[in-house]
Short mmCIF file of C-alpha atoms in Angstrom, two decimals:
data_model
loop_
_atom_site.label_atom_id
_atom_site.label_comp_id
_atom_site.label_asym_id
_atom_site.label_seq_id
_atom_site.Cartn_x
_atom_site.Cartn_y
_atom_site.Cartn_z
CA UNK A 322 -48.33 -67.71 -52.75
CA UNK A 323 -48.38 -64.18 -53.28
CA UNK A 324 -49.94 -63.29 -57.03
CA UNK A 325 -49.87 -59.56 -58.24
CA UNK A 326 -52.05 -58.38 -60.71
CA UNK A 327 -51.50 -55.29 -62.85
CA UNK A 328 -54.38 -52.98 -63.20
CA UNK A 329 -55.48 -50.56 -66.44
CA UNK A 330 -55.48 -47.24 -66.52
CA UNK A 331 -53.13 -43.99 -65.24
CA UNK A 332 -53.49 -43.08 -61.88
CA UNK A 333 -53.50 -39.78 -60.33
CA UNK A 334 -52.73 -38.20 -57.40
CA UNK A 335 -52.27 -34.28 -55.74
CA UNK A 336 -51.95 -33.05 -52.68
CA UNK A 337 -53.37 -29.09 -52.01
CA UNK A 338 -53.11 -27.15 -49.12
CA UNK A 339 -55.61 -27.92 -46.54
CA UNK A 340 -56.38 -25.91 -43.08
CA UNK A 341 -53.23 -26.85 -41.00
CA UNK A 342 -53.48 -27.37 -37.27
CA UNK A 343 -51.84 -25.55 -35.18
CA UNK A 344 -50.67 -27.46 -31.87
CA UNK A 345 -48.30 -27.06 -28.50
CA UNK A 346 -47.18 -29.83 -28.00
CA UNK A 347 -46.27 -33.93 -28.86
CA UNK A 348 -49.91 -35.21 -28.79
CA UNK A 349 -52.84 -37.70 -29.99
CA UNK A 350 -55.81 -37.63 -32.08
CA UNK A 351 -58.30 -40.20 -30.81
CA UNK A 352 -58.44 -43.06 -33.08
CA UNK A 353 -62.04 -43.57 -33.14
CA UNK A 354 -63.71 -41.08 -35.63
CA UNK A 355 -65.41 -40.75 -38.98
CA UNK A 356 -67.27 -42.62 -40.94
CA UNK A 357 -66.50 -45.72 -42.74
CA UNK A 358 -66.49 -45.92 -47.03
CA UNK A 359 -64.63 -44.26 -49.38
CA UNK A 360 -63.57 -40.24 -48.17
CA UNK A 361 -62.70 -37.35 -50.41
CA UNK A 362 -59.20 -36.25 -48.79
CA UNK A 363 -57.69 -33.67 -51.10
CA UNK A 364 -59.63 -31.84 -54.00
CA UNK A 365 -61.77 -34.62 -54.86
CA UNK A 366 -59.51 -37.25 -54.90
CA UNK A 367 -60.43 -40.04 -52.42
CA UNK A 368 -58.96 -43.73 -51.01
CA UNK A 369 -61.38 -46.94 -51.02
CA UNK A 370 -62.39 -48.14 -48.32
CA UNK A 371 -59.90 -51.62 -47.30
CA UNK A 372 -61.58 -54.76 -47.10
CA UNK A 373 -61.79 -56.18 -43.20
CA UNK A 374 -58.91 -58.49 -42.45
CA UNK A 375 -59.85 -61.08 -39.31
CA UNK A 376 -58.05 -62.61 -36.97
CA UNK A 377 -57.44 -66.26 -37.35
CA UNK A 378 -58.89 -69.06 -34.91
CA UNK A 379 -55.47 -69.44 -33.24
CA UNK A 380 -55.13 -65.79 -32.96
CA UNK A 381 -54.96 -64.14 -28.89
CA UNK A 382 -57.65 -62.10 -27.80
CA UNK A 383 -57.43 -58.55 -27.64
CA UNK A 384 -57.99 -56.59 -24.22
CA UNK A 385 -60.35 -53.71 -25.47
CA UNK A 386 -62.40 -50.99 -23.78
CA UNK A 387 -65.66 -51.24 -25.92
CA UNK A 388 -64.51 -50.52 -29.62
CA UNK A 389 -61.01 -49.06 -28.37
CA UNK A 390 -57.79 -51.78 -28.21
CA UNK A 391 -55.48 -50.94 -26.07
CA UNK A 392 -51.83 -49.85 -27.31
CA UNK A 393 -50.62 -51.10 -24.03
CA UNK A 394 -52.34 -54.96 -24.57
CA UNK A 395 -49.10 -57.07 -24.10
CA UNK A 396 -50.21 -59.69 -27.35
CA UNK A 397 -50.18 -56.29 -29.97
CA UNK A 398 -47.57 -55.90 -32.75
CA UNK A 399 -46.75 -52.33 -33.19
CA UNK A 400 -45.52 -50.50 -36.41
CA UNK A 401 -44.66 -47.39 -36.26
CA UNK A 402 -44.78 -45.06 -39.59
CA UNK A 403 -44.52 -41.52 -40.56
CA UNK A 404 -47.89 -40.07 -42.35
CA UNK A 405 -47.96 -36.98 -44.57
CA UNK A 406 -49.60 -35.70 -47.06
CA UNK A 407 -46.68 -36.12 -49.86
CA UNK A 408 -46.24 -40.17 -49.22
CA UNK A 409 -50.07 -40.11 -48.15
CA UNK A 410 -50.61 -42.67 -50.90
CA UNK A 411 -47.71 -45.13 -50.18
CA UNK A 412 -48.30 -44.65 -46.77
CA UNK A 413 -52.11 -46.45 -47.23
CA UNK A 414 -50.81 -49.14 -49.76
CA UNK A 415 -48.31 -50.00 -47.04
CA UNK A 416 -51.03 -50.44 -44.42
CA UNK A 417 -52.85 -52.42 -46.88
CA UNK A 418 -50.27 -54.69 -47.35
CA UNK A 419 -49.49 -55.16 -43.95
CA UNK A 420 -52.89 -56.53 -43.19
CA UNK A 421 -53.72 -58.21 -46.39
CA UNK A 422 -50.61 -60.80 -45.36
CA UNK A 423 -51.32 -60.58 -41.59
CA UNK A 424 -52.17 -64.02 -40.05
CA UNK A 425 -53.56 -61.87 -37.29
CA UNK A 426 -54.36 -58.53 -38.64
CA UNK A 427 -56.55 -57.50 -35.39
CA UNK A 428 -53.90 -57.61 -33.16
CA UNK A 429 -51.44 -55.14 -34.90
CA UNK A 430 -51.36 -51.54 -33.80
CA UNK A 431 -50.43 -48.82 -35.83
CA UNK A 432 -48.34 -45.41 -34.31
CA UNK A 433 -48.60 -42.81 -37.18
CA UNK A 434 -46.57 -39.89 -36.75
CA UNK A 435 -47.98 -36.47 -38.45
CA UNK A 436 -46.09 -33.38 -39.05
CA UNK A 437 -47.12 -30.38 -36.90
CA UNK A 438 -47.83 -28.27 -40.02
CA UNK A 439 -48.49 -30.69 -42.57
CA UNK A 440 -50.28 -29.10 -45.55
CA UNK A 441 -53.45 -31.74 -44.78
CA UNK A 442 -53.39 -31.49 -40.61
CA UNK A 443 -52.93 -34.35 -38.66
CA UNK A 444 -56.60 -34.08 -37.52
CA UNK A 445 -57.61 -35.03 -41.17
CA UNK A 446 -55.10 -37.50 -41.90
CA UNK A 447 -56.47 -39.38 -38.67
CA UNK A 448 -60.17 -39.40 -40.29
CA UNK A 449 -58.71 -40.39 -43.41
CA UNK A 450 -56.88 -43.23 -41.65
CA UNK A 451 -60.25 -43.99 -40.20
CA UNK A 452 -62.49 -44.41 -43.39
CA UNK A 453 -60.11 -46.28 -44.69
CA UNK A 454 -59.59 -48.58 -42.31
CA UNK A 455 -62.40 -48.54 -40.15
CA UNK A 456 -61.66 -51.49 -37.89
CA UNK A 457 -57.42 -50.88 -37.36
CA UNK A 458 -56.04 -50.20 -34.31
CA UNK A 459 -54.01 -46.73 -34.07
CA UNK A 460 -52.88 -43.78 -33.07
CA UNK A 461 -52.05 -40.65 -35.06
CA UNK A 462 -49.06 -38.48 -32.67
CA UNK A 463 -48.48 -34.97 -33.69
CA UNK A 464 -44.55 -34.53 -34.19
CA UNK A 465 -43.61 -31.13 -33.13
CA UNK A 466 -40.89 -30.11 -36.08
CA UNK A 467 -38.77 -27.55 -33.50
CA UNK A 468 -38.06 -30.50 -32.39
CA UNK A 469 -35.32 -31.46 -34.51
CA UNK A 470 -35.57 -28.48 -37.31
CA UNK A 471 -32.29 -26.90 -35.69
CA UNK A 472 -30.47 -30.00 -35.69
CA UNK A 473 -31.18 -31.31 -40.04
CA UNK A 474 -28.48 -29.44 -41.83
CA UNK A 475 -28.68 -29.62 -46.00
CA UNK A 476 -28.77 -32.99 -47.79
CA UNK A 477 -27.67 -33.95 -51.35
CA UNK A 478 -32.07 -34.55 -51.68
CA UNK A 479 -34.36 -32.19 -50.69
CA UNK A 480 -36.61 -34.45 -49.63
CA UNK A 481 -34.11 -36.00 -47.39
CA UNK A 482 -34.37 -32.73 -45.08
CA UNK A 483 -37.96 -33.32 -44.19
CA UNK A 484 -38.27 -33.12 -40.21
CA UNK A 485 -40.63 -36.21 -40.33
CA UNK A 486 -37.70 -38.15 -41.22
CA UNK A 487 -36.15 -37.88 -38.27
CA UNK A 488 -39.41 -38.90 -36.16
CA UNK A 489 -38.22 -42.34 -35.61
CA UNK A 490 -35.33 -40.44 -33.56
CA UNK A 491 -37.94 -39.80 -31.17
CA UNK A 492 -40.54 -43.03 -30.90
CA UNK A 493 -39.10 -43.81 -27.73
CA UNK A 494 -40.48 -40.37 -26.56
CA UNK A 495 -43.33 -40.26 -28.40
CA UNK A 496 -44.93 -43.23 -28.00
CA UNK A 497 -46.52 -44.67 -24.71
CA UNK A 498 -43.85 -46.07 -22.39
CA UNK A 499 -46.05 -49.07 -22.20
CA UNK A 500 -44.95 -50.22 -25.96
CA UNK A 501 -41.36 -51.55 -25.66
CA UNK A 502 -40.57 -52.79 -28.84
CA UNK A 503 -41.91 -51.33 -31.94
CA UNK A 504 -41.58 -52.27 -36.52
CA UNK A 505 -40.67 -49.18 -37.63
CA UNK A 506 -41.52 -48.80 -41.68
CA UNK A 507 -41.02 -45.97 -44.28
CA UNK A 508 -43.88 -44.99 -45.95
CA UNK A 509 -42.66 -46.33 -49.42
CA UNK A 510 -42.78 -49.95 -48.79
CA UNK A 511 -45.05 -53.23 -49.18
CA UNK A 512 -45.07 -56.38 -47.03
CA UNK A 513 -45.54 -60.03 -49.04
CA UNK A 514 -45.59 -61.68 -45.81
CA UNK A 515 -46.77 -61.78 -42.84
CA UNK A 516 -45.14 -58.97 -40.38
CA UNK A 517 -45.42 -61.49 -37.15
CA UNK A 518 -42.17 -63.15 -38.38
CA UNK A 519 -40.54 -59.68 -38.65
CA UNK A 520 -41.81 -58.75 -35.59
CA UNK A 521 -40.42 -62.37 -33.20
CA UNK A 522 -36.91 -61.30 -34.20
CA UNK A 523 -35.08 -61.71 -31.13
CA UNK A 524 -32.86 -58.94 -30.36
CA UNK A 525 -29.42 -61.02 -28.21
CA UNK A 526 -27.33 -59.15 -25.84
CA UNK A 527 -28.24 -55.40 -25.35
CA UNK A 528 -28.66 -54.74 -29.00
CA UNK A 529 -31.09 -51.85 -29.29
CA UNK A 530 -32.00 -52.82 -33.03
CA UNK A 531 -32.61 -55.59 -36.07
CA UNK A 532 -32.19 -54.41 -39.42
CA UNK A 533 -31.06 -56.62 -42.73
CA UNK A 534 -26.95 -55.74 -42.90
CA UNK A 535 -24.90 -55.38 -45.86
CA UNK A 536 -21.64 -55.73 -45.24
CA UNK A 537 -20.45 -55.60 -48.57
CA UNK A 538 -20.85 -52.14 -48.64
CA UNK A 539 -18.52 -49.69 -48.77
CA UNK A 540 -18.97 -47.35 -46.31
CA UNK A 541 -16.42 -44.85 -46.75
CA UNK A 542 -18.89 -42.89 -49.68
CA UNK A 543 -21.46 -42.22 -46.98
CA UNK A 544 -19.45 -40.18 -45.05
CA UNK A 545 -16.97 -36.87 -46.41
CA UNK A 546 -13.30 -37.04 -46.01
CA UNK A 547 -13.76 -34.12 -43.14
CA UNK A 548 -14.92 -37.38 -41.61
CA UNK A 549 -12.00 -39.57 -42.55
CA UNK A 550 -9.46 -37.25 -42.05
CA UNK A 551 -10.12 -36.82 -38.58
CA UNK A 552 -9.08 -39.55 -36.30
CA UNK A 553 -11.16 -39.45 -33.57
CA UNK A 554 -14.34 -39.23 -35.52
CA UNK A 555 -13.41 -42.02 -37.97
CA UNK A 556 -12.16 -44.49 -34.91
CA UNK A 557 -16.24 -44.34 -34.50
CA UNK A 558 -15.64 -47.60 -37.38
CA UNK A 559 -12.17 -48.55 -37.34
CA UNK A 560 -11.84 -49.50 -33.46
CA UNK A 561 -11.41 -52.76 -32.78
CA UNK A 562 -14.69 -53.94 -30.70
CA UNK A 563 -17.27 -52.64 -33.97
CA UNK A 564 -17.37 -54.29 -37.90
CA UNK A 565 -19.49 -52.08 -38.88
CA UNK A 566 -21.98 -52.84 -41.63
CA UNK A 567 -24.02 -50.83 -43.99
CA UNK A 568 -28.17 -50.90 -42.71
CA UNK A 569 -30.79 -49.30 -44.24
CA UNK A 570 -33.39 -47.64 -41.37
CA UNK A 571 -36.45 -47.78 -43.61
CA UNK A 572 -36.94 -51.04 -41.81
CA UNK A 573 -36.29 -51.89 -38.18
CA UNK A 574 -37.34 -53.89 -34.96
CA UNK A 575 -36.51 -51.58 -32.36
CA UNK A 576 -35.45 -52.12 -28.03
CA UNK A 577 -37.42 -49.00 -27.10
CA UNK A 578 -36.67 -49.96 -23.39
CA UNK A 579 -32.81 -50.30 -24.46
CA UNK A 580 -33.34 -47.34 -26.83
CA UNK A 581 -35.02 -44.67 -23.41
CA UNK A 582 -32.68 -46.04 -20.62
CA UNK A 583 -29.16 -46.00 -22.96
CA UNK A 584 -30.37 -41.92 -24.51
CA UNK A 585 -30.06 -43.14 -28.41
CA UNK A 586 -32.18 -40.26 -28.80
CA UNK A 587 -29.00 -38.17 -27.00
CA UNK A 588 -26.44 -40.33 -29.18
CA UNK A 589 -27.80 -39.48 -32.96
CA UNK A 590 -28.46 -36.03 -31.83
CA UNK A 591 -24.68 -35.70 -30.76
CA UNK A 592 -23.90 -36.97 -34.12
CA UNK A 593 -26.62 -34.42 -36.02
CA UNK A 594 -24.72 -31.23 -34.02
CA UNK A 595 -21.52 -32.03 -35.51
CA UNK A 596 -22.71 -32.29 -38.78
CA UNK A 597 -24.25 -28.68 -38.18
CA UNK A 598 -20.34 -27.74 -37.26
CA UNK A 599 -18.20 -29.75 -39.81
CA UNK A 600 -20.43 -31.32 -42.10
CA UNK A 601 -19.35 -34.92 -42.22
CA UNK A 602 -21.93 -36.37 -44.65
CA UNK A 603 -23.86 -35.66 -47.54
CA UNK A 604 -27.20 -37.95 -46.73
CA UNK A 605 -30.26 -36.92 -44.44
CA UNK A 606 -31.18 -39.23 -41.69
CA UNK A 607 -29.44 -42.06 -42.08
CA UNK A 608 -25.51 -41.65 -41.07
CA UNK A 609 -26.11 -41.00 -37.94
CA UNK A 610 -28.07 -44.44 -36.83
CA UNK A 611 -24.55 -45.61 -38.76
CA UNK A 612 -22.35 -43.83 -36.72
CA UNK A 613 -24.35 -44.84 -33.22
CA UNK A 614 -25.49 -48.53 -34.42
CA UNK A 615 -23.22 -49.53 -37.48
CA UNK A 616 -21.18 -52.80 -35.61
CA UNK A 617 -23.67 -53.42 -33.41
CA UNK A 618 -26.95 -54.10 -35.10
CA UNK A 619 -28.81 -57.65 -35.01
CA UNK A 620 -28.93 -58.42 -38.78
CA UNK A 621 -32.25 -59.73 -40.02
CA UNK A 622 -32.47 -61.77 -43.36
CA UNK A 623 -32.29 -59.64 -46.52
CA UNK A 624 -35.56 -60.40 -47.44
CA UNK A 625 -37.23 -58.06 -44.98
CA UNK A 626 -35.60 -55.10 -47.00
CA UNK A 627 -35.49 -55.46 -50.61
CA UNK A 628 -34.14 -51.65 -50.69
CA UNK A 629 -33.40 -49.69 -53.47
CA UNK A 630 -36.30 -50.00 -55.63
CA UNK A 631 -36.56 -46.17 -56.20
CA UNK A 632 -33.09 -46.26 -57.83
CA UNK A 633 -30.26 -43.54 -56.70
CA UNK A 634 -30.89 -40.17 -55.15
CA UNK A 635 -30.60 -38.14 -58.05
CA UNK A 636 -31.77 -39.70 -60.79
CA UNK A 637 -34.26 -42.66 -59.16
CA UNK A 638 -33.62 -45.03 -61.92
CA UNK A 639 -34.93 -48.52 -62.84
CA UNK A 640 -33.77 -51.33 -60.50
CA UNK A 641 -34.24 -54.87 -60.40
CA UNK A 642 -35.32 -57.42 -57.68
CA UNK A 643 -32.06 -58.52 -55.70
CA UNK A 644 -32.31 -62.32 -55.92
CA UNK A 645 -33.38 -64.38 -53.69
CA UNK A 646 -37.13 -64.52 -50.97
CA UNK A 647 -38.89 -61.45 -50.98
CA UNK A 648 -40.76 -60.37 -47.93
CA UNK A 649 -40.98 -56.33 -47.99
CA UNK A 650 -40.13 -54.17 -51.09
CA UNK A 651 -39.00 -50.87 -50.88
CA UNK A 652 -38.47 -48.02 -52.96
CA UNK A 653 -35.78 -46.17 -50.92
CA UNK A 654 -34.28 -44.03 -53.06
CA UNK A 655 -35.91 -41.07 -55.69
CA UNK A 656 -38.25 -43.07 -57.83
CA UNK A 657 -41.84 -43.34 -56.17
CA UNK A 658 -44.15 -46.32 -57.70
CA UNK A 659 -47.46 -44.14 -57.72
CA UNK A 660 -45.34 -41.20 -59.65
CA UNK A 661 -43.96 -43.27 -61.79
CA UNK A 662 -46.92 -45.20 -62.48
CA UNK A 663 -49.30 -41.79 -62.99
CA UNK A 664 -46.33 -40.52 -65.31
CA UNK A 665 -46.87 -43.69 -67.78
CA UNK A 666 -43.11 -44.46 -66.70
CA UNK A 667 -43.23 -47.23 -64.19
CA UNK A 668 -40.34 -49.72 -63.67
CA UNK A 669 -40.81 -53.07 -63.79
CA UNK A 670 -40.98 -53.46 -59.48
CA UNK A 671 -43.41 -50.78 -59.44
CA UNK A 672 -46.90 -53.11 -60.91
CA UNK A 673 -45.86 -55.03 -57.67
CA UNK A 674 -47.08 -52.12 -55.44
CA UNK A 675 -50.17 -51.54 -57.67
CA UNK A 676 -52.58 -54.15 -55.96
CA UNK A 677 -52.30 -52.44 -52.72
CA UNK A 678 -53.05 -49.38 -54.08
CA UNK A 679 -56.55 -47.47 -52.76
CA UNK A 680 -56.62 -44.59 -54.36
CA UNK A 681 -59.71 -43.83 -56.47
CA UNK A 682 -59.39 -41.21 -59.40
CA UNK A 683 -62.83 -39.54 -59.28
CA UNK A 684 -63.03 -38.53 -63.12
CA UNK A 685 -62.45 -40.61 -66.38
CA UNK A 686 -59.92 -42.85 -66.07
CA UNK A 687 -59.40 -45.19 -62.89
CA UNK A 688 -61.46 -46.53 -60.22
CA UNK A 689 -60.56 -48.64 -57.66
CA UNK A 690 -63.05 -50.79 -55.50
CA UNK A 691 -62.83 -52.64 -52.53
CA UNK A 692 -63.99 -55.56 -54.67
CA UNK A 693 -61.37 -55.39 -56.70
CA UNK A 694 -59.20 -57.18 -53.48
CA UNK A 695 -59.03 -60.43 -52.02
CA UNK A 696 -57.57 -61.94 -49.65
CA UNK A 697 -54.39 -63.96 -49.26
CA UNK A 698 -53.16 -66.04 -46.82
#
């Protein structure tokens, strides 16, 4: 059994402009550097360093070249995430609680994806990665933002029109063609359980990905009436070989095999490019995995998404658990746990992301230790 605790004191957290690195191309920043303890990141403000999470007796062993695992070792999970310096601090927690619930935490890889011209440069968001967790496995890839910055038209958030959240439109590029199938998580989630089950989901036919569906939902509001009014675009849904179904794509198992050799890259871009021309929804990256997957996704139990935690996209409002098991939270949605909690406003939900939290506060206030953690299995 999972037990959260709640912890005293405000936290804080801000991010200032560091030296950005310039780069020319899609590349990697060796794994393998810094030093291990707690690091100052930004202005003083610094993450504790995780406590080490074993593999279990039953656990397979890792092919490694001295310290270095490598991605292409066939017994790996691999999670892909997005790391910047704005969800920097849900980014960690998520880690955290990825390996805290791990039955084999040695044997997951991590694929972080950094922003070309991040304020903090990918370069020091790999050492940070590093102190943190000294003993994980992973990769930080530099995501080149001309990539895609042509294609992102406006979106009813702001933060919605962030490049980096369209870098899981290109994991099948980025990422070594050795790693076929890959967890990909947003940055503003936790995982109660252990991310092997997620990761066994078998994926039948040629489905490309798994994702919890919601069928319930109505998917008419994601999408303008430009959309619905045209009858060749809105036959994407109503023909008769796809039901489609509502996903969320802060949390899927992905084909990338299926995804490279069927161009789903090619497919959402299409999609992207005719929002540019006759904008056809109001929402950032999601509509267009709906209008290329929706129908045709292999839905996962509910209880590896409890979305929505973050409230709407305006106003990021309270929201309660959904009922039922609970095996990854997430705050999709405007409402952040770590603002909310430094603001003195936290919902209810958000205590549960406070005990994977790492962030020390380096004046008065709160301190966070790596003793303050324990293992649970």
């Amino acid at each position: 059994m999972v037990h959260f605790r709640l912890h005293a004191g405000v936290l804080f957290f801000t991010v200032v402009v560091l030296f950005p690195l310039l780069c020319s191309g899609i590349r990697s920043i060796p794994s393998r550097e810094g030093n291990s303890g707690a690091v100052e990141v930004l202005n003083g403000y610094r993450f504790a360093e995780a406590p080490e999470y074993r593999n279990g007796r039953d656990c397979p062993v890792l092919t490694s070249n001295g310290r270095l695992v490598s991605s292409c070792d066939p017994s790996l999970v691999h999670i892909a995430m997005t790391l910047d310096s704005e969800y920097l601090r849900g980014s960690i927690a998520a880690v955290h609680s990825v390996l805290k619930h791990a039955s084999c935490p040695e044997s997951i890889f991590f694929h972080f994806i950094a922003a070309e011209f991040d304020p903090a440069s990918p370069r020091v968001l790999s050492q940070l990665v590093r102190s943190t967790f000294p003993s994980l496995n992973f990769k930080v890839y530099i995501f080149r933002e001309d990539t895609v910055i042509n294609l992102i038209s406006s979106s009813i958030r702001q933060a919605l029109e962030n490049p980096l959240n369209y870098a899981r439109n290109y994991l099948g590029d980025l990422l070594d063609l050795c790693v076929d199938r890959v967890i990909y998580l947003d940055s503003d989630v936790v995982v109660v359980d252990d991310i092997h089950k997620l990761w066994t989901t078998t994926l039948s036919g040629a489905r490309v990905i798994g994702a919890p569906e919601y069928c319930h939902t109505n998917l008419t509001k994601y999408f303008t009436d430009v959309f619905w009014s045209d009858p060749e675009m809105s036959g994407t849904f109503t023909s008769a070989r796809r039901k489609p179904c509502y996903f969320n794509t802060g949390v899927m198992v992905m084909d990338l095999v299926r995804w490279r050799e069927g161009n789903y890259r090619g497919r959402i871009e299409k999609w992207m490019e005719v929002q540019r021309k006759s904008r056809i929804y109001e929402l950032g990256s999601l509509p267009p995995f709906l209008l290329v997957f929706a129908g045709d996704v292999e839905a996962m139990d509910h209880r590896w998404n409890q979305h929505g935690l973050g409230g709407d996209n305006v106003r990021g409002t309270c929201r309660p658990l959904h009922p039922g098991p609970v095996s990854l939270l997430h705050w999709s949605g405007k409402g952040k746990p770590w603002v909310r909690l430094d603001a003195k406003r936290p919902c209810k939900v958000d205590h549960l992301w406070e005990p994977y939290d790492l962030y020390i506060r380096n004046n008065k206030g709160y301190h966070y230790s790596r003793n303050d953690h324990h293992h649970s299995s």
